[in-house]
Tab-separated table of N, CA and C in Angstrom:
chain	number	residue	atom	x	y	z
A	1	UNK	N	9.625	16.326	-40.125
A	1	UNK	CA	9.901	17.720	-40.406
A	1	UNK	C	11.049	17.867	-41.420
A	2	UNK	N	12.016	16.868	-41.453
A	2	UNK	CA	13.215	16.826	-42.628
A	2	UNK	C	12.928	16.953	-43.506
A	3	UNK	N	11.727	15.971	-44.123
A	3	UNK	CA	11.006	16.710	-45.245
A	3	UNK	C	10.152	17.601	-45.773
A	4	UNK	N	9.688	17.835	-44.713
A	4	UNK	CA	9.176	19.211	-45.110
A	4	UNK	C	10.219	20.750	-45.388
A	5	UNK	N	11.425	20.502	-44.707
A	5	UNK	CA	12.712	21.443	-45.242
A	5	UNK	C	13.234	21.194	-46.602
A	6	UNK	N	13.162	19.705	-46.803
A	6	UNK	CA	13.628	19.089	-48.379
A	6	UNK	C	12.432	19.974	-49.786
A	7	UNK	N	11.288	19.840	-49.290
A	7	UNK	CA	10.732	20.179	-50.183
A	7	UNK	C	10.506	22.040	-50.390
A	8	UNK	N	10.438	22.494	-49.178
A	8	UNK	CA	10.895	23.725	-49.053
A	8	UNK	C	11.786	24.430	-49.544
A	9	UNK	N	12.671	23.934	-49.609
A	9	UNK	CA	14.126	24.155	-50.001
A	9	UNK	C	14.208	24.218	-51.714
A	10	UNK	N	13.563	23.060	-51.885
A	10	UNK	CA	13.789	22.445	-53.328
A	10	UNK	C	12.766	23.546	-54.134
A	11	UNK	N	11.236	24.130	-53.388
A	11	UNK	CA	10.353	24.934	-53.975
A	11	UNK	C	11.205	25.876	-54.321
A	12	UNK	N	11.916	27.064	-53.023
A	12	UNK	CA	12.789	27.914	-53.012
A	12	UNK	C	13.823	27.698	-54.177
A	13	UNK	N	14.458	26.871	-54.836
A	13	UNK	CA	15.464	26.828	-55.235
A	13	UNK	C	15.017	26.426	-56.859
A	14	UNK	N	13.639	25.961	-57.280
A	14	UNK	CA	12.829	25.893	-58.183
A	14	UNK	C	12.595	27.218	-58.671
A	15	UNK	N	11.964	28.364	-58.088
A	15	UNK	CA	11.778	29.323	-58.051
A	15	UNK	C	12.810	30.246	-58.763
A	16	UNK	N	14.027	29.764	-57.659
A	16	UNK	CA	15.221	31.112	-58.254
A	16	UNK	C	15.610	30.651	-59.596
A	17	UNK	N	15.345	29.782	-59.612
A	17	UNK	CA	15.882	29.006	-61.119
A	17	UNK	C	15.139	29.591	-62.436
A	18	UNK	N	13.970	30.137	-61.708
A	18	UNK	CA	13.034	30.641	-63.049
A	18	UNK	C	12.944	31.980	-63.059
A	19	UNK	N	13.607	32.752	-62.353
A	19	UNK	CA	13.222	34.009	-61.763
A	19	UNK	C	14.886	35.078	-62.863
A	20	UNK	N	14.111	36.189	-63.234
A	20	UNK	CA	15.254	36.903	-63.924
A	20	UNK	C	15.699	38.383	-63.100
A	21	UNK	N	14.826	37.961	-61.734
A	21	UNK	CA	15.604	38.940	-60.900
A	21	UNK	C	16.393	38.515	-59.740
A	22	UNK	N	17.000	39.307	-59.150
A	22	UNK	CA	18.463	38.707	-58.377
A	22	UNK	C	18.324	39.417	-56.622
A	23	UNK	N	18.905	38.492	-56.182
A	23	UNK	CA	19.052	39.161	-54.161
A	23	UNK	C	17.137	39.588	-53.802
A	24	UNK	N	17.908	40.942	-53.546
A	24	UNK	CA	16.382	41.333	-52.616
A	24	UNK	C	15.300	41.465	-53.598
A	25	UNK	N	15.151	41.281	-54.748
A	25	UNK	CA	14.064	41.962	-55.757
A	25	UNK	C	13.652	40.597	-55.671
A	26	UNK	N	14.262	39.434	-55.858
A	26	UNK	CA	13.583	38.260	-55.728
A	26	UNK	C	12.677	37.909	-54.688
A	27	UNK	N	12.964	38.516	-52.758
A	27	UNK	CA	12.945	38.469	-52.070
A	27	UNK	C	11.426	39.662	-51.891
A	28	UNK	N	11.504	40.566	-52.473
A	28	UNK	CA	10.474	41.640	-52.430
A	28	UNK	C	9.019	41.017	-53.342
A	29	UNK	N	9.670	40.350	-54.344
A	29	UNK	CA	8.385	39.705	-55.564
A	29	UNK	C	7.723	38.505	-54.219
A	30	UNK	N	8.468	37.656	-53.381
A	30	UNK	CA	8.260	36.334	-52.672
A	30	UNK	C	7.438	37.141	-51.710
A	31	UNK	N	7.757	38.229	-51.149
A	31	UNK	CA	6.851	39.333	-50.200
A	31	UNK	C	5.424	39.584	-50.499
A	32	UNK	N	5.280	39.865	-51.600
A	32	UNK	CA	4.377	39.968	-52.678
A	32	UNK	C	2.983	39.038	-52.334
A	33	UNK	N	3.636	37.799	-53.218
A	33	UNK	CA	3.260	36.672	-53.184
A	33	UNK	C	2.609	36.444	-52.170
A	34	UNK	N	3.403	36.639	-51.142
A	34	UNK	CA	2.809	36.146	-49.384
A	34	UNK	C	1.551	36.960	-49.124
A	35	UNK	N	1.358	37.700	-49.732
A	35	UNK	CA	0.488	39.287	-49.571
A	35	UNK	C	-0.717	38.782	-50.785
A	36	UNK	N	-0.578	38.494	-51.126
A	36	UNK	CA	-1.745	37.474	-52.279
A	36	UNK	C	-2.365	36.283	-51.915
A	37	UNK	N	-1.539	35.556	-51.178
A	37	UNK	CA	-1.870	34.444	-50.301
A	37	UNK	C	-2.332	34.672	-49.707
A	38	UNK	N	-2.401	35.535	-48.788
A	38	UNK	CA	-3.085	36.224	-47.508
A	38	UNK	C	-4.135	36.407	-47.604
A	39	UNK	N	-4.415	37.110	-48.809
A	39	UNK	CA	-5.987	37.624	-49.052
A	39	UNK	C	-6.604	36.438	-49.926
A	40	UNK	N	-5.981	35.549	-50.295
A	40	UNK	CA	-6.749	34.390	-51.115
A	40	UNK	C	-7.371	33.852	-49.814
A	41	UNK	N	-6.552	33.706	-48.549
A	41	UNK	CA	-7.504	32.949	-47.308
A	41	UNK	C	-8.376	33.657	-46.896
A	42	UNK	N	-8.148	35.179	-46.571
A	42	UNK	CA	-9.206	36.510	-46.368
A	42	UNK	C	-10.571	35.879	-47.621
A	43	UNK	N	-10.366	35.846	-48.686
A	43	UNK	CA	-11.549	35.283	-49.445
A	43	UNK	C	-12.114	34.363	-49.603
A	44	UNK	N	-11.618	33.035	-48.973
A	44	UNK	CA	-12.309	31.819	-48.895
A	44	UNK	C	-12.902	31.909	-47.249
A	45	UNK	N	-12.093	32.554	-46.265
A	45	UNK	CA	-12.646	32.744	-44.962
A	45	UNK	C	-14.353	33.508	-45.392
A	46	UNK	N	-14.157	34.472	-46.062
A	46	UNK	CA	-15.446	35.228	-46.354
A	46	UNK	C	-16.639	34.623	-47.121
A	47	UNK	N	-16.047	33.931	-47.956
A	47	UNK	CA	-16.867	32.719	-48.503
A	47	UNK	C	-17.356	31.976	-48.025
A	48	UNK	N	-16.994	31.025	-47.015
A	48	UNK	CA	-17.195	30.026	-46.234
A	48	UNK	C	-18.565	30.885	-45.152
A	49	UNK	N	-18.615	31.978	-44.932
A	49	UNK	CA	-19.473	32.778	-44.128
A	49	UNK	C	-20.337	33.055	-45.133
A	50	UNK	N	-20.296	33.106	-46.233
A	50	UNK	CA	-21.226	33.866	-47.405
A	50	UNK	C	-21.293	35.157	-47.480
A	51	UNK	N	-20.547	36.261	-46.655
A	51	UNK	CA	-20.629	37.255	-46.522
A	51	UNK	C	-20.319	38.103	-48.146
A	52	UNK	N	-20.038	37.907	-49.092
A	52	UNK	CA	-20.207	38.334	-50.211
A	52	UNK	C	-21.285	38.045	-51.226
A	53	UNK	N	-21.923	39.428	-50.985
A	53	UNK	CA	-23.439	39.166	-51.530
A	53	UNK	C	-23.259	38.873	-53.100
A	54	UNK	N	-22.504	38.936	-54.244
A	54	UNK	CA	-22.376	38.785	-55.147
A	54	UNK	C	-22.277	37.255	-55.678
A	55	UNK	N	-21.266	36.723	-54.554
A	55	UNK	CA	-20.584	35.346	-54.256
A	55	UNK	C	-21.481	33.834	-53.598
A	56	UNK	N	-21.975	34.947	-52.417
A	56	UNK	CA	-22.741	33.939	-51.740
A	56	UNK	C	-22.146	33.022	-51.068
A	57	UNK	N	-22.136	31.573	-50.888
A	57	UNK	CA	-20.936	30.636	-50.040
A	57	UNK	C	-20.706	29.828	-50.994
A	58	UNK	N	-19.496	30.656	-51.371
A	58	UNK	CA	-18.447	30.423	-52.384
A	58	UNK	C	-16.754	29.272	-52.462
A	59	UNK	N	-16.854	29.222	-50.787
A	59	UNK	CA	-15.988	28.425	-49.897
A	59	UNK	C	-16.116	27.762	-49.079
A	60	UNK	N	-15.464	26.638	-48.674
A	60	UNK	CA	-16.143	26.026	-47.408
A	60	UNK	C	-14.846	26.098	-46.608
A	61	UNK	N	-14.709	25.516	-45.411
A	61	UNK	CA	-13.534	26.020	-44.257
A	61	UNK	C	-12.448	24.619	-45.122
A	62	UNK	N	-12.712	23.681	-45.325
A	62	UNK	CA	-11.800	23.462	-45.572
A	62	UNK	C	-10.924	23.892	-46.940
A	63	UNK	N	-11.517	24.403	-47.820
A	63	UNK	CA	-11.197	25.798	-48.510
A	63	UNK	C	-9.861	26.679	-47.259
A	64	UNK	N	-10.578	27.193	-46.716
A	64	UNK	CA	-9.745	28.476	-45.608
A	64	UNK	C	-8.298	27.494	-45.369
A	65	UNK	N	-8.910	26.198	-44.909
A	65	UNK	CA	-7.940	25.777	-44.596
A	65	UNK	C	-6.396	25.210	-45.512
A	66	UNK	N	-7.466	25.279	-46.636
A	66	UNK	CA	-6.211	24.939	-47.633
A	66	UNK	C	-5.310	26.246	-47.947
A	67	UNK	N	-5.994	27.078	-48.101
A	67	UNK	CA	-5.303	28.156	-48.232
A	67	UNK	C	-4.654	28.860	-47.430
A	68	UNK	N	-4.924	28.610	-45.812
A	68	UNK	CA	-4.117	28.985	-44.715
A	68	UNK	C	-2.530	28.215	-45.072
A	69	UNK	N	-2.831	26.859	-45.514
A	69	UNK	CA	-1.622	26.698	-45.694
A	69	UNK	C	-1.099	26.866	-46.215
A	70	UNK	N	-1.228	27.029	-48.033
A	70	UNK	CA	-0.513	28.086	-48.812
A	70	UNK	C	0.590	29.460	-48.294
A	71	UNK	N	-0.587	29.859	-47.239
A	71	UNK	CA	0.195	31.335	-46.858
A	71	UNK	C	1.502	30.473	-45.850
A	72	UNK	N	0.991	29.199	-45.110
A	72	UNK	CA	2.301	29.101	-44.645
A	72	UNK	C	3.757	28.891	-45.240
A	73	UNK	N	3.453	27.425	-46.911
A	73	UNK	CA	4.752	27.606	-47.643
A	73	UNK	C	4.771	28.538	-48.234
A	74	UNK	N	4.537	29.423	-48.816
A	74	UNK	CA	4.535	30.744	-49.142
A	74	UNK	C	5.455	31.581	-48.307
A	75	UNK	N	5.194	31.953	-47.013
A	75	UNK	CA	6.262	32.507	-45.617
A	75	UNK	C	7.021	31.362	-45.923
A	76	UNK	N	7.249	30.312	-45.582
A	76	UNK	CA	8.441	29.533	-45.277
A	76	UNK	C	9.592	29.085	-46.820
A	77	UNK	N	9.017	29.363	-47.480
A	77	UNK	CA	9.831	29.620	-48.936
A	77	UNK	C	10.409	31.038	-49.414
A	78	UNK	N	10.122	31.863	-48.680
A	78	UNK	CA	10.276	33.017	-48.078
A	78	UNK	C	11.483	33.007	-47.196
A	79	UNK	N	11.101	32.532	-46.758
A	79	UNK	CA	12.924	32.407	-45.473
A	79	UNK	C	13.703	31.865	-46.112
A	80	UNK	N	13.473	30.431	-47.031
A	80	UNK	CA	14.531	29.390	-47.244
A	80	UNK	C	15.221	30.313	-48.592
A	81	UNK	N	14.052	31.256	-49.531
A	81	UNK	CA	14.786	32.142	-50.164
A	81	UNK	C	15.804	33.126	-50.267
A	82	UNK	N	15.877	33.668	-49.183
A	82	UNK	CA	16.738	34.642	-48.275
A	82	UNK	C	18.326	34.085	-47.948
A	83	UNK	N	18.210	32.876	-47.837
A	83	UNK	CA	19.497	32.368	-47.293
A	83	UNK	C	19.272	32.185	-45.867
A	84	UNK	N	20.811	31.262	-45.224
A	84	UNK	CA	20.547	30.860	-44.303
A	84	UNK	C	20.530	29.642	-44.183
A	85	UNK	N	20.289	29.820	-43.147
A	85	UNK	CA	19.462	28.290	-42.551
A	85	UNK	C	18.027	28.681	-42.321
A	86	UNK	N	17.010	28.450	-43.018
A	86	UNK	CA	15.850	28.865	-42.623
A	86	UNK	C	15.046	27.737	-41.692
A	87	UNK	N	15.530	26.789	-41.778
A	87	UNK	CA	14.944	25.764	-40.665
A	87	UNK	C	15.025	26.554	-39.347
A	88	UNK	N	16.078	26.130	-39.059
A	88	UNK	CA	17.176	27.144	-37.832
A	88	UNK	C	16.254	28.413	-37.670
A	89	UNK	N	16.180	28.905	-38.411
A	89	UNK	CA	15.683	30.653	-37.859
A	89	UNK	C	14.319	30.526	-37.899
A	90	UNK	N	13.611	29.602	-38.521
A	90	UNK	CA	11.822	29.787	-38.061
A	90	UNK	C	11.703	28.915	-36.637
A	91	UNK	N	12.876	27.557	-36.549
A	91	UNK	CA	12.290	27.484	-34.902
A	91	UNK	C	13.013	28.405	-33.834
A	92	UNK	N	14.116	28.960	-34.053
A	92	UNK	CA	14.258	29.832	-32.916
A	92	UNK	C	13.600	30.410	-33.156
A	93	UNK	N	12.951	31.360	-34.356
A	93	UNK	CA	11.897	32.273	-33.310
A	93	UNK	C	10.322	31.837	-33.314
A	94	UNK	N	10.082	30.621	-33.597
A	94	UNK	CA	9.097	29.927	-33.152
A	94	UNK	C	9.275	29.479	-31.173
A	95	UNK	N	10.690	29.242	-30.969
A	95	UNK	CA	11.012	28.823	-29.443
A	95	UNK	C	11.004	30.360	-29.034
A	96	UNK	N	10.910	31.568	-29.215
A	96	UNK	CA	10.785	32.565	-29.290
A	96	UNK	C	9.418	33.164	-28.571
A	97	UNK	N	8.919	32.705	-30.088
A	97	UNK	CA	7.470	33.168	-29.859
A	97	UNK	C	6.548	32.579	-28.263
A	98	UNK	N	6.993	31.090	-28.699
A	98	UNK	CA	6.413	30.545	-27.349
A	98	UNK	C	6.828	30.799	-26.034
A	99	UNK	N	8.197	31.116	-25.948
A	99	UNK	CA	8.768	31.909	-24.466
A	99	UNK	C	8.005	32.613	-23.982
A	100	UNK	N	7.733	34.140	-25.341
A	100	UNK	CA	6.433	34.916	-24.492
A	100	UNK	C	5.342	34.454	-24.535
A	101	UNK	N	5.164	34.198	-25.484
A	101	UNK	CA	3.676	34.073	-25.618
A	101	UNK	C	3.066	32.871	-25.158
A	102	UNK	N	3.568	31.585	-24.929
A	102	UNK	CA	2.870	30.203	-24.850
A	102	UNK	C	2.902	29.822	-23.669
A	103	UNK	N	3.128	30.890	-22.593
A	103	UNK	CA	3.008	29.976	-20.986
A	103	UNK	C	1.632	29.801	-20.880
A	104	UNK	N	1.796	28.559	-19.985
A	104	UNK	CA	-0.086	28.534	-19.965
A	104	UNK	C	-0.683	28.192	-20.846
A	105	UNK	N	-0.004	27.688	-22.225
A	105	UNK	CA	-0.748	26.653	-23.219
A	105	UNK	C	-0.323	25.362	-22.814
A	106	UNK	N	-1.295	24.489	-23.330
A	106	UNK	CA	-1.761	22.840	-22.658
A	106	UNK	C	-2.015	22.353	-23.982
A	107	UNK	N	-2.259	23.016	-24.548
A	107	UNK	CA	-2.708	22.028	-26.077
A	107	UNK	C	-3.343	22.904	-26.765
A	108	UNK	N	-3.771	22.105	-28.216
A	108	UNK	CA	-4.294	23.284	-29.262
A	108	UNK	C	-5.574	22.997	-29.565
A	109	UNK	N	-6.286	24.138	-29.804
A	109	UNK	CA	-7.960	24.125	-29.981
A	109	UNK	C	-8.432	23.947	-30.995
């Protein structure tokens, strides 16, 4: 997981380096982004079904799946952008999330 913060970090910090806006506008464009990502998986999910009659099956899941992960460094370059410790603050409220939500999980499907 160390490296996956190293490279996180380093994306985040790649980024501001190229970027000619400053604080939250940087932070609002990275919002953005995440919101583009989102629907790039919304469109390979739909693909992979063929449900676009124009398109046809245009995607396959591991498509979805690549792009699910996008949306994740995408969010998590997102935090490390912001400042902080973004390691720190996605697992507390990852230990968070699972307090409520994960009693009664055993493993993943």
């Amino acid at each position: 997981m160390e490296e996956t913060w190293k490279i996180i970090n380093s994306l985040a910090r790649t980024l501001d380096s190229h970027s000619r806006l400053h604080g939250e506008q940087r932070w609002l464009v990275q919002v953005v982004k995440l919101q583009e990502e989102a629907g790039e998986v919304a469109e390979a999910a739909i693909g992979a079904l063929g449900e676009n009659p124009r398109k046809g099956f245009s995607h396959s899941w591991d498509d979805v799946r690549k792009e699910a992960c996008d949306v994740a460094v995408t969010a998590l370059v997102l935090l490390a952008r912001m400042g902080g410790d973004p390691r720190w603050f996605f697992e507390e409220h990852l230990r968070a999330t699972f307090a409520r939500d994960g009693k009664g999980v055993t493993g993943a499907s």
